[in-house]
mmCIF file of C-alpha atoms in Angstrom:
data_model
loop_
_atom_site.group_PDB
_atom_site.id
_atom_site.type_symbol
_atom_site.label_atom_id
_atom_site.label_comp_id
_atom_site.label_asym_id
_atom_site.label_seq_id
_atom_site.Cartn_x
_atom_site.Cartn_y
_atom_site.Cartn_z
ATOM 1 C CA UNK A 30 -17.414 15.554 27.964
ATOM 2 C CA UNK A 31 -15.979 17.097 24.722
ATOM 3 C CA UNK A 32 -12.297 18.442 24.816
ATOM 4 C CA UNK A 33 -11.219 22.186 25.099
ATOM 5 C CA UNK A 34 -10.446 23.942 21.931
ATOM 6 C CA UNK A 35 -7.920 26.466 21.854
ATOM 7 C CA UNK A 36 -6.371 28.660 19.008
ATOM 8 C CA UNK A 37 -3.294 27.478 17.402
ATOM 9 C CA UNK A 38 -1.156 30.800 18.491
ATOM 10 C CA UNK A 39 -1.851 30.093 22.113
ATOM 11 C CA UNK A 40 -0.607 26.314 22.495
ATOM 12 C CA UNK A 41 2.643 25.095 21.076
ATOM 13 C CA UNK A 42 3.550 22.979 21.992
ATOM 14 C CA UNK A 43 6.187 -6.909 31.381
ATOM 15 C CA UNK A 44 9.324 -7.679 30.251
ATOM 16 C CA UNK A 45 9.802 -11.237 28.962
ATOM 17 C CA UNK A 46 13.364 -12.735 29.017
ATOM 18 C CA UNK A 47 15.322 -12.926 25.868
ATOM 19 C CA UNK A 48 15.934 -16.560 25.450
ATOM 20 C CA UNK A 49 16.140 -18.121 21.863
ATOM 21 C CA UNK A 50 18.113 -15.360 20.256
ATOM 22 C CA UNK A 51 20.223 -14.424 23.556
ATOM 23 C CA UNK A 52 23.330 -16.092 21.903
ATOM 24 C CA UNK A 53 23.485 -13.388 19.108
ATOM 25 C CA UNK A 54 22.465 -10.596 21.438
ATOM 26 C CA UNK A 55 25.353 -11.502 23.721
ATOM 27 C CA UNK A 56 27.671 -11.710 21.022
ATOM 28 C CA UNK A 57 26.659 -8.244 19.678
ATOM 29 C CA UNK A 58 27.112 -6.966 23.175
ATOM 30 C CA UNK A 59 30.866 -7.566 22.995
ATOM 31 C CA UNK A 60 30.841 -5.094 20.229
ATOM 32 C CA UNK A 61 28.329 -2.850 21.311
ATOM 33 C CA UNK A 62 28.182 -1.032 24.938
ATOM 34 C CA UNK A 63 26.317 -2.936 27.448
ATOM 35 C CA UNK A 64 23.777 0.105 27.902
ATOM 36 C CA UNK A 65 23.056 -0.315 24.140
ATOM 37 C CA UNK A 66 20.703 -3.080 24.741
ATOM 38 C CA UNK A 67 19.616 -2.036 28.352
ATOM 39 C CA UNK A 68 16.918 0.019 29.704
ATOM 40 C CA UNK A 69 14.435 -0.262 26.846
ATOM 41 C CA UNK A 70 16.662 1.367 24.590
ATOM 42 C CA UNK A 71 17.121 4.646 26.115
ATOM 43 C CA UNK A 72 18.670 5.902 22.845
ATOM 44 C CA UNK A 73 15.077 6.085 21.512
ATOM 45 C CA UNK A 74 14.088 9.291 23.046
ATOM 46 C CA UNK A 75 11.406 11.458 21.612
ATOM 47 C CA UNK A 76 11.434 15.389 21.157
ATOM 48 C CA UNK A 77 8.934 17.819 20.281
ATOM 49 C CA UNK A 78 9.898 20.643 17.891
ATOM 50 C CA UNK A 79 8.306 23.842 18.536
ATOM 51 C CA UNK A 80 6.273 26.046 15.891
ATOM 52 C CA UNK A 81 8.584 28.676 14.578
ATOM 53 C CA UNK A 82 8.276 28.878 10.930
ATOM 54 C CA UNK A 83 5.205 30.748 9.788
ATOM 55 C CA UNK A 84 2.703 28.539 7.737
ATOM 56 C CA UNK A 85 3.038 31.232 4.826
ATOM 57 C CA UNK A 86 6.435 29.699 4.331
ATOM 58 C CA UNK A 87 5.417 26.129 3.806
ATOM 59 C CA UNK A 88 5.572 24.752 0.134
ATOM 60 C CA UNK A 89 3.827 21.834 -0.469
ATOM 61 C CA UNK A 90 5.697 19.506 -2.929
ATOM 62 C CA UNK A 91 6.911 16.071 -3.482
ATOM 63 C CA UNK A 92 10.595 15.978 -3.227
ATOM 64 C CA UNK A 93 12.076 15.010 -6.242
ATOM 65 C CA UNK A 94 13.608 11.463 -5.814
ATOM 66 C CA UNK A 95 15.085 9.029 -8.049
ATOM 67 C CA UNK A 96 14.528 5.692 -6.285
ATOM 68 C CA UNK A 97 17.286 2.812 -6.282
ATOM 69 C CA UNK A 98 15.438 -0.306 -5.660
ATOM 70 C CA UNK A 99 16.808 -2.389 -2.708
ATOM 71 C CA UNK A 100 16.434 -5.948 -2.248
ATOM 72 C CA UNK A 101 13.278 -7.108 -0.789
ATOM 73 C CA UNK A 102 11.819 -9.906 1.008
ATOM 74 C CA UNK A 103 8.627 -11.912 0.402
ATOM 75 C CA UNK A 104 5.795 -10.720 2.910
ATOM 76 C CA UNK A 105 5.261 -14.494 3.777
ATOM 77 C CA UNK A 106 8.818 -14.817 4.678
ATOM 78 C CA UNK A 107 9.051 -11.689 6.970
ATOM 79 C CA UNK A 108 10.603 -12.876 10.134
ATOM 80 C CA UNK A 109 12.403 -10.141 12.049
ATOM 81 C CA UNK A 110 13.476 -8.035 15.100
ATOM 82 C CA UNK A 111 13.403 -4.541 15.939
ATOM 83 C CA UNK A 112 16.386 -2.409 16.595
ATOM 84 C CA UNK A 113 16.958 0.874 18.058
ATOM 85 C CA UNK A 114 17.935 3.566 15.556
ATOM 86 C CA UNK A 115 21.054 4.279 17.781
ATOM 87 C CA UNK A 116 22.114 0.649 16.604
ATOM 88 C CA UNK A 117 22.653 2.063 12.989
ATOM 89 C CA UNK A 118 25.552 4.460 13.943
ATOM 90 C CA UNK A 119 28.380 1.831 14.166
ATOM 91 C CA UNK A 120 28.098 -0.011 10.809
ATOM 92 C CA UNK A 121 30.789 -2.608 11.686
ATOM 93 C CA UNK A 122 28.898 -3.586 14.872
ATOM 94 C CA UNK A 123 25.721 -3.637 12.967
ATOM 95 C CA UNK A 124 26.949 -6.055 10.448
ATOM 96 C CA UNK A 125 27.923 -8.505 13.106
ATOM 97 C CA UNK A 126 24.619 -7.887 15.066
ATOM 98 C CA UNK A 127 22.665 -8.348 11.985
ATOM 99 C CA UNK A 128 24.586 -11.341 10.683
ATOM 100 C CA UNK A 129 23.988 -13.228 14.048
ATOM 101 C CA UNK A 130 20.041 -12.159 13.812
ATOM 102 C CA UNK A 131 20.334 -13.570 10.265
ATOM 103 C CA UNK A 132 21.916 -16.906 11.369
ATOM 104 C CA UNK A 133 19.236 -17.283 13.972
ATOM 105 C CA UNK A 134 16.577 -17.583 10.921
ATOM 106 C CA UNK A 135 15.381 -13.875 10.921
ATOM 107 C CA UNK A 136 14.922 -11.962 7.307
ATOM 108 C CA UNK A 137 14.445 -8.487 8.252
ATOM 109 C CA UNK A 138 15.197 -5.815 11.024
ATOM 110 C CA UNK A 139 12.508 -3.060 11.635
ATOM 111 C CA UNK A 140 13.928 0.550 12.874
ATOM 112 C CA UNK A 141 11.498 3.067 13.840
ATOM 113 C CA UNK A 142 12.478 6.378 12.128
ATOM 114 C CA UNK A 143 9.206 8.476 12.479
ATOM 115 C CA UNK A 144 7.553 8.155 16.079
ATOM 116 C CA UNK A 145 4.151 8.703 17.284
ATOM 117 C CA UNK A 146 4.985 12.398 18.482
ATOM 118 C CA UNK A 147 6.248 12.761 14.778
ATOM 119 C CA UNK A 148 9.981 12.992 15.827
ATOM 120 C CA UNK A 149 12.246 11.913 13.106
ATOM 121 C CA UNK A 150 15.245 9.632 13.998
ATOM 122 C CA UNK A 151 16.942 10.841 10.739
ATOM 123 C CA UNK A 152 17.476 14.073 9.036
ATOM 124 C CA UNK A 153 15.262 14.143 6.229
ATOM 125 C CA UNK A 154 16.431 16.063 3.058
ATOM 126 C CA UNK A 155 12.908 16.547 1.408
ATOM 127 C CA UNK A 156 11.581 19.781 1.242
ATOM 128 C CA UNK A 157 8.686 19.049 3.703
ATOM 129 C CA UNK A 158 11.216 17.346 6.127
ATOM 130 C CA UNK A 159 13.147 20.328 6.082
ATOM 131 C CA UNK A 160 10.062 22.629 6.735
ATOM 132 C CA UNK A 161 8.797 20.557 9.517
ATOM 133 C CA UNK A 162 12.288 19.995 11.109
ATOM 134 C CA UNK A 163 11.282 16.838 13.459
ATOM 135 C CA UNK A 164 14.572 15.325 13.753
ATOM 136 C CA UNK A 165 15.849 14.629 17.009
ATOM 137 C CA UNK A 166 19.043 16.321 18.219
ATOM 138 C CA UNK A 167 21.007 12.944 17.791
ATOM 139 C CA UNK A 168 19.233 11.815 14.602
ATOM 140 C CA UNK A 169 21.114 10.128 11.957
ATOM 141 C CA UNK A 170 22.280 11.930 8.799
ATOM 142 C CA UNK A 171 20.757 10.462 5.471
ATOM 143 C CA UNK A 172 24.054 9.418 4.545
ATOM 144 C CA UNK A 173 24.676 7.526 7.817
ATOM 145 C CA UNK A 174 21.216 6.007 7.342
ATOM 146 C CA UNK A 175 22.040 4.884 3.959
ATOM 147 C CA UNK A 176 25.227 3.228 5.105
ATOM 148 C CA UNK A 177 23.547 1.261 7.708
ATOM 149 C CA UNK A 178 20.705 -0.013 5.501
ATOM 150 C CA UNK A 179 23.777 -1.195 3.061
ATOM 151 C CA UNK A 180 25.252 -2.864 6.096
ATOM 152 C CA UNK A 181 21.906 -4.702 7.183
ATOM 153 C CA UNK A 182 21.501 -5.734 3.624
ATOM 154 C CA UNK A 183 25.020 -7.146 3.371
ATOM 155 C CA UNK A 184 24.533 -9.025 6.582
ATOM 156 C CA UNK A 185 21.353 -10.666 5.132
ATOM 157 C CA UNK A 186 18.618 -8.753 6.573
ATOM 158 C CA UNK A 187 15.986 -6.525 4.538
ATOM 159 C CA UNK A 188 15.676 -3.250 6.446
ATOM 160 C CA UNK A 189 12.256 -2.078 7.363
ATOM 161 C CA UNK A 190 11.514 1.388 8.152
ATOM 162 C CA UNK A 191 8.946 1.931 10.575
ATOM 163 C CA UNK A 192 6.871 5.190 10.151
ATOM 164 C CA UNK A 193 3.804 6.953 11.967
ATOM 165 C CA UNK A 194 1.748 8.525 9.775
ATOM 166 C CA UNK A 195 -1.036 10.760 10.772
ATOM 167 C CA UNK A 196 -0.721 10.291 14.443
ATOM 168 C CA UNK A 197 1.937 13.084 14.766
ATOM 169 C CA UNK A 198 2.044 16.113 17.096
ATOM 170 C CA UNK A 199 4.970 18.124 15.688
ATOM 171 C CA UNK A 200 4.119 18.452 11.781
ATOM 172 C CA UNK A 201 0.784 20.251 12.432
ATOM 173 C CA UNK A 202 2.438 22.879 14.268
ATOM 174 C CA UNK A 203 4.657 23.526 10.980
ATOM 175 C CA UNK A 204 2.087 22.603 8.071
ATOM 176 C CA UNK A 205 -0.853 24.748 8.252
ATOM 177 C CA UNK A 206 -2.616 22.954 5.503
ATOM 178 C CA UNK A 207 -1.811 19.446 6.858
ATOM 179 C CA UNK A 208 -3.425 19.672 10.484
ATOM 180 C CA UNK A 209 -6.875 18.823 11.718
ATOM 181 C CA UNK A 210 -8.702 22.092 12.160
ATOM 182 C CA UNK A 211 -11.832 22.892 14.339
ATOM 183 C CA UNK A 212 -15.166 23.305 12.735
ATOM 184 C CA UNK A 213 -15.818 26.887 11.409
ATOM 185 C CA UNK A 214 -12.118 27.917 12.182
ATOM 186 C CA UNK A 215 -9.670 26.945 9.483
ATOM 187 C CA UNK A 216 -6.645 28.690 11.178
ATOM 188 C CA UNK A 217 -7.453 26.821 14.394
ATOM 189 C CA UNK A 218 -5.725 23.910 15.538
ATOM 190 C CA UNK A 219 -7.770 20.953 16.682
ATOM 191 C CA UNK A 220 -6.478 18.757 19.812
ATOM 192 C CA UNK A 221 -7.615 15.575 20.779
ATOM 193 C CA UNK A 222 -7.771 16.993 24.450
ATOM 194 C CA UNK A 223 -7.141 19.791 26.379
ATOM 195 C CA UNK A 224 -3.360 20.288 25.615
ATOM 196 C CA UNK A 225 -2.756 21.174 29.460
ATOM 197 C CA UNK A 226 -3.944 17.776 30.031
ATOM 198 C CA UNK A 227 -1.750 16.021 27.196
ATOM 199 C CA UNK A 228 -4.046 16.689 24.159
ATOM 200 C CA UNK A 229 -2.314 16.423 20.956
ATOM 201 C CA UNK A 230 -2.827 17.889 17.504
ATOM 202 C CA UNK A 231 -3.057 15.276 14.483
ATOM 203 C CA UNK A 232 -2.254 15.509 10.675
ATOM 204 C CA UNK A 233 -5.568 15.159 8.917
ATOM 205 C CA UNK A 234 -5.425 12.039 6.566
ATOM 206 C CA UNK A 235 -7.989 14.203 4.146
ATOM 207 C CA UNK A 236 -5.208 16.840 3.669
ATOM 208 C CA UNK A 237 -3.078 16.491 0.558
ATOM 209 C CA UNK A 238 -0.390 18.309 2.340
ATOM 210 C CA UNK A 239 -0.316 15.821 5.261
ATOM 211 C CA UNK A 240 -0.339 12.680 2.849
ATOM 212 C CA UNK A 241 2.545 14.162 0.746
ATOM 213 C CA UNK A 242 4.492 14.647 3.770
ATOM 214 C CA UNK A 243 4.499 11.067 4.844
ATOM 215 C CA UNK A 244 4.844 9.942 1.091
ATOM 216 C CA UNK A 245 7.937 11.988 0.549
ATOM 217 C CA UNK A 246 9.420 10.525 3.530
ATOM 218 C CA UNK A 247 8.727 7.000 2.421
ATOM 219 C CA UNK A 248 10.160 7.651 -1.139
ATOM 220 C CA UNK A 249 13.370 9.146 0.515
ATOM 221 C CA UNK A 250 13.683 6.023 2.807
ATOM 222 C CA UNK A 251 13.141 3.599 -0.054
ATOM 223 C CA UNK A 252 16.030 5.615 -1.976
ATOM 224 C CA UNK A 253 17.877 5.114 1.168
ATOM 225 C CA UNK A 254 17.904 1.501 0.884
ATOM 226 C CA UNK A 255 14.875 0.511 3.085
ATOM 227 C CA UNK A 256 13.578 -2.910 1.605
ATOM 228 C CA UNK A 257 10.175 -2.500 3.156
ATOM 229 C CA UNK A 258 8.152 -0.154 5.222
ATOM 230 C CA UNK A 259 5.956 -0.562 8.525
ATOM 231 C CA UNK A 260 3.244 2.075 8.645
ATOM 232 C CA UNK A 261 1.577 2.869 11.946
ATOM 233 C CA UNK A 262 -0.823 5.568 13.191
ATOM 234 C CA UNK A 263 -2.753 5.176 9.623
ATOM 235 C CA UNK A 264 -5.846 6.366 11.153
ATOM 236 C CA UNK A 265 -8.081 9.222 12.356
ATOM 237 C CA UNK A 266 -8.319 10.134 16.254
ATOM 238 C CA UNK A 267 -10.839 8.099 17.770
ATOM 239 C CA UNK A 268 -12.801 11.053 18.824
ATOM 240 C CA UNK A 269 -13.301 13.889 16.696
ATOM 241 C CA UNK A 270 -15.714 16.373 18.566
ATOM 242 C CA UNK A 271 -15.653 19.717 16.769
ATOM 243 C CA UNK A 272 -13.146 18.581 14.481
ATOM 244 C CA UNK A 273 -13.034 19.678 10.749
ATOM 245 C CA UNK A 274 -11.717 16.661 8.695
ATOM 246 C CA UNK A 275 -13.417 16.399 5.261
ATOM 247 C CA UNK A 276 -11.423 19.001 3.629
ATOM 248 C CA UNK A 277 -9.696 19.747 -0.149
ATOM 249 C CA UNK A 278 -9.879 17.329 -3.061
ATOM 250 C CA UNK A 279 -10.695 14.666 -0.782
ATOM 251 C CA UNK A 280 -13.549 15.702 0.990
ATOM 252 C CA UNK A 281 -16.188 13.629 -0.834
ATOM 253 C CA UNK A 282 -14.601 10.420 0.293
ATOM 254 C CA UNK A 283 -15.168 8.551 3.263
ATOM 255 C CA UNK A 284 -12.500 7.982 5.952
ATOM 256 C CA UNK A 285 -11.829 4.388 5.192
ATOM 257 C CA UNK A 286 -11.539 5.765 1.413
ATOM 258 C CA UNK A 287 -9.144 8.365 2.117
ATOM 259 C CA UNK A 288 -6.892 6.228 4.460
ATOM 260 C CA UNK A 289 -7.072 3.273 1.516
ATOM 261 C CA UNK A 290 -5.901 6.365 -0.978
ATOM 262 C CA UNK A 291 -3.127 7.223 1.098
ATOM 263 C CA UNK A 292 -1.821 3.372 1.133
ATOM 264 C CA UNK A 293 -2.294 3.207 -2.392
ATOM 265 C CA UNK A 294 0.199 6.173 -2.817
ATOM 266 C CA UNK A 295 2.834 4.675 -0.709
ATOM 267 C CA UNK A 296 2.292 1.291 -2.319
ATOM 268 C CA UNK A 297 2.902 2.666 -5.699
ATOM 269 C CA UNK A 298 6.176 4.189 -4.831
ATOM 270 C CA UNK A 299 7.659 0.597 -5.025
ATOM 271 C CA UNK A 300 5.013 -2.218 -6.091
ATOM 272 C CA UNK A 301 7.684 -4.987 -5.496
ATOM 273 C CA UNK A 302 8.324 -3.993 -1.631
ATOM 274 C CA UNK A 303 6.286 -5.355 1.137
ATOM 275 C CA UNK A 304 4.335 -2.853 2.707
ATOM 276 C CA UNK A 305 3.196 -3.463 6.207
ATOM 277 C CA UNK A 306 0.375 -1.946 8.400
ATOM 278 C CA UNK A 307 0.653 -2.122 12.049
ATOM 279 C CA UNK A 308 -2.484 -1.740 14.524
ATOM 280 C CA UNK A 309 -4.508 -3.245 17.364
ATOM 281 C CA UNK A 310 -5.389 -6.620 16.917
ATOM 282 C CA UNK A 311 -8.977 -5.768 17.884
ATOM 283 C CA UNK A 312 -9.078 -3.360 14.993
ATOM 284 C CA UNK A 313 -7.800 -6.041 12.383
ATOM 285 C CA UNK A 314 -10.445 -8.469 13.709
ATOM 286 C CA UNK A 315 -13.119 -5.969 13.390
ATOM 287 C CA UNK A 316 -13.993 -5.694 16.952
ATOM 288 C CA UNK A 317 -12.973 -2.086 17.461
ATOM 289 C CA UNK A 318 -12.446 -0.181 14.005
ATOM 290 C CA UNK A 319 -12.987 3.393 15.563
ATOM 291 C CA UNK A 320 -10.463 5.664 13.806
ATOM 292 C CA UNK A 321 -10.395 3.480 10.815
ATOM 293 C CA UNK A 322 -14.079 3.638 9.350
ATOM 294 C CA UNK A 323 -13.443 0.213 8.390
ATOM 295 C CA UNK A 324 -11.454 -2.932 9.006
ATOM 296 C CA UNK A 325 -7.772 -1.824 8.148
ATOM 297 C CA UNK A 326 -7.052 -5.261 7.157
ATOM 298 C CA UNK A 327 -8.764 -4.423 3.799
ATOM 299 C CA UNK A 328 -6.755 -1.200 3.141
ATOM 300 C CA UNK A 329 -4.625 -2.886 0.514
ATOM 301 C CA UNK A 330 -1.409 -3.590 2.476
ATOM 302 C CA UNK A 331 0.720 -6.512 1.807
ATOM 303 C CA UNK A 332 0.723 -7.675 5.276
ATOM 304 C CA UNK A 333 -0.926 -6.430 8.429
ATOM 305 C CA UNK A 334 0.788 -6.503 12.027
ATOM 306 C CA UNK A 335 -1.401 -6.970 14.750
ATOM 307 C CA UNK A 336 0.149 -5.901 17.900
ATOM 308 C CA UNK A 337 0.089 -8.986 20.123
ATOM 309 C CA UNK A 338 2.394 -7.784 22.543
ATOM 310 C CA UNK A 339 0.989 -8.389 26.121
ATOM 311 C CA UNK A 340 1.236 -4.577 27.121
ATOM 312 C CA UNK A 341 -1.194 -3.875 23.951
ATOM 313 C CA UNK A 342 -3.875 -6.225 24.713
ATOM 314 C CA UNK A 343 -5.881 -4.817 27.608
ATOM 315 C CA UNK A 344 -7.847 -6.765 30.178
ATOM 316 C CA UNK A 345 -9.821 -8.885 27.934
ATOM 317 C CA UNK A 346 -10.096 -10.341 24.401
ATOM 318 C CA UNK A 347 -12.494 -11.881 21.905
ATOM 319 C CA UNK A 348 -11.313 -13.724 19.117
ATOM 320 C CA UNK A 349 -14.245 -15.689 17.170
ATOM 321 C CA UNK A 350 -16.201 -17.547 19.875
ATOM 322 C CA UNK A 351 -13.043 -17.464 22.205
ATOM 323 C CA UNK A 352 -12.756 -15.290 25.165
ATOM 324 C CA UNK A 353 -9.263 -14.550 26.692
ATOM 325 C CA UNK A 354 -7.913 -12.800 29.484
ATOM 326 C CA UNK A 355 -4.433 -11.830 28.390
ATOM 327 C CA UNK A 356 -1.605 -12.884 30.614
ATOM 328 C CA UNK A 357 1.897 -14.417 29.890
ATOM 329 C CA UNK A 358 0.194 -17.731 30.399
ATOM 330 C CA UNK A 359 -2.428 -17.220 27.686
ATOM 331 C CA UNK A 360 -0.477 -15.194 25.181
ATOM 332 C CA UNK A 361 0.642 -18.248 23.128
ATOM 333 C CA UNK A 362 -3.241 -19.203 22.889
ATOM 334 C CA UNK A 363 -4.054 -15.640 21.886
ATOM 335 C CA UNK A 364 -1.393 -15.462 19.198
ATOM 336 C CA UNK A 365 -2.410 -18.831 17.514
ATOM 337 C CA UNK A 366 -6.140 -17.728 17.790
ATOM 338 C CA UNK A 367 -5.552 -14.223 16.434
ATOM 339 C CA UNK A 368 -3.259 -15.481 13.700
ATOM 340 C CA UNK A 369 -5.813 -18.185 12.500
ATOM 341 C CA UNK A 370 -8.718 -15.607 12.855
ATOM 342 C CA UNK A 371 -6.736 -12.921 10.751
ATOM 343 C CA UNK A 372 -5.935 -15.074 7.940
ATOM 344 C CA UNK A 373 -7.963 -14.542 4.760
ATOM 345 C CA UNK A 374 -7.872 -16.165 1.410
ATOM 346 C CA UNK A 375 -5.923 -13.733 -1.015
ATOM 347 C CA UNK A 376 -5.787 -11.594 1.693
ATOM 348 C CA UNK A 377 -2.638 -9.714 3.482
ATOM 349 C CA UNK A 378 -0.194 -11.727 5.196
ATOM 350 C CA UNK A 379 -0.335 -11.796 8.925
ATOM 351 C CA UNK A 380 2.917 -10.819 10.630
ATOM 352 C CA UNK A 381 2.274 -10.272 14.390
ATOM 353 C CA UNK A 382 4.192 -8.211 16.479
ATOM 354 C CA UNK A 383 5.108 -9.938 19.539
ATOM 355 C CA UNK A 384 7.580 -10.122 22.540
ATOM 356 C CA UNK A 385 10.581 -12.290 22.819
ATOM 357 C CA UNK A 386 8.712 -15.653 23.967
ATOM 358 C CA UNK A 387 9.314 -19.277 22.458
ATOM 359 C CA UNK A 388 5.885 -20.419 22.962
ATOM 360 C CA UNK A 389 4.560 -17.193 21.506
ATOM 361 C CA UNK A 390 6.722 -17.605 18.351
ATOM 362 C CA UNK A 391 5.791 -21.037 17.596
ATOM 363 C CA UNK A 392 2.124 -19.902 18.024
ATOM 364 C CA UNK A 393 2.733 -17.055 15.395
ATOM 365 C CA UNK A 394 4.014 -19.351 12.645
ATOM 366 C CA UNK A 395 6.426 -18.643 9.923
ATOM 367 C CA UNK A 396 6.128 -14.619 9.990
ATOM 368 C CA UNK A 397 6.342 -12.412 13.021
ATOM 369 C CA UNK A 398 8.328 -9.479 14.252
ATOM 370 C CA UNK A 399 9.979 -9.796 17.856
ATOM 371 C CA UNK A 400 10.080 -6.637 19.878
ATOM 372 C CA UNK A 401 13.266 -7.096 21.806
ATOM 373 C CA UNK A 402 12.530 -4.204 23.950
ATOM 374 C CA UNK A 403 9.157 -5.703 25.189
#
């Protein structure tokens, strides 16, 4: 049954124990309040932004930014941990936390700065960032973020900024030219379901305005000192009934070509910096490419980040000729099989996103990102 469509004017709107790195986490806790590491990082709250700016007031322009290259790390050497953005507030404590993480063998730290709701955990100073106004109430200032990135590099870690791209329920309310609209109604907002039941609007990857919004944020973060970017939500909704997608200058392109075009735009900002793409392991394996119109492994990123956290794997998983029932006991075997199955000669580096687990890290190999909140 298809989703209900509504006019845009009417709708607004297994934890695994931390073991090998517990030493440096405990050391950090001496300097950071205990609640900081607790409760799955409650500081990472998300907020929606109401649509109050008329679409006619939105100007689509790339913000003029002069990039100051920050030190990077080779994709093959990416071994890191996730940090909540709240950890970036106290640079002195952050340095000690990152120094302990670096001493434990990590080379980078990942901080989510644009969430899957579209919320920004920093106050963007780009024209489009100001027009959308998606920053949370407790967002970092751009100056504070720049200082935090510098502190991370000084401690020996490459800052990696994580951005959700087109999976964004906030910007479509402010950027009329950037949203997915409904077939035959260019001024209507398309939702991926009934908004009264949690349906959300999306940015349209075909839209120059949507691409430019994300690219301008990426450029701003590079300028602030990010040494790499981790892109997520680089896809279309998995069901697009009555959605008008092919619009503007990109209308003649396939969905896969549009997503590749976007990734190329981001990559061209800093060709020396690793560009990571996060997605489901099934998508990268080619088992389920709904939303991509092709295997996202082939979209041109430096590295792919298959989500191998237990919570993301579902009830069954097929890798080659092997069938798995994901559980704590099978997770290491799944990780080893997935990494082996995704490695391609001259292809992107495989950097799985995993939970804190010794056996899983060993199975992942030299490159991985540990989600400490998982």
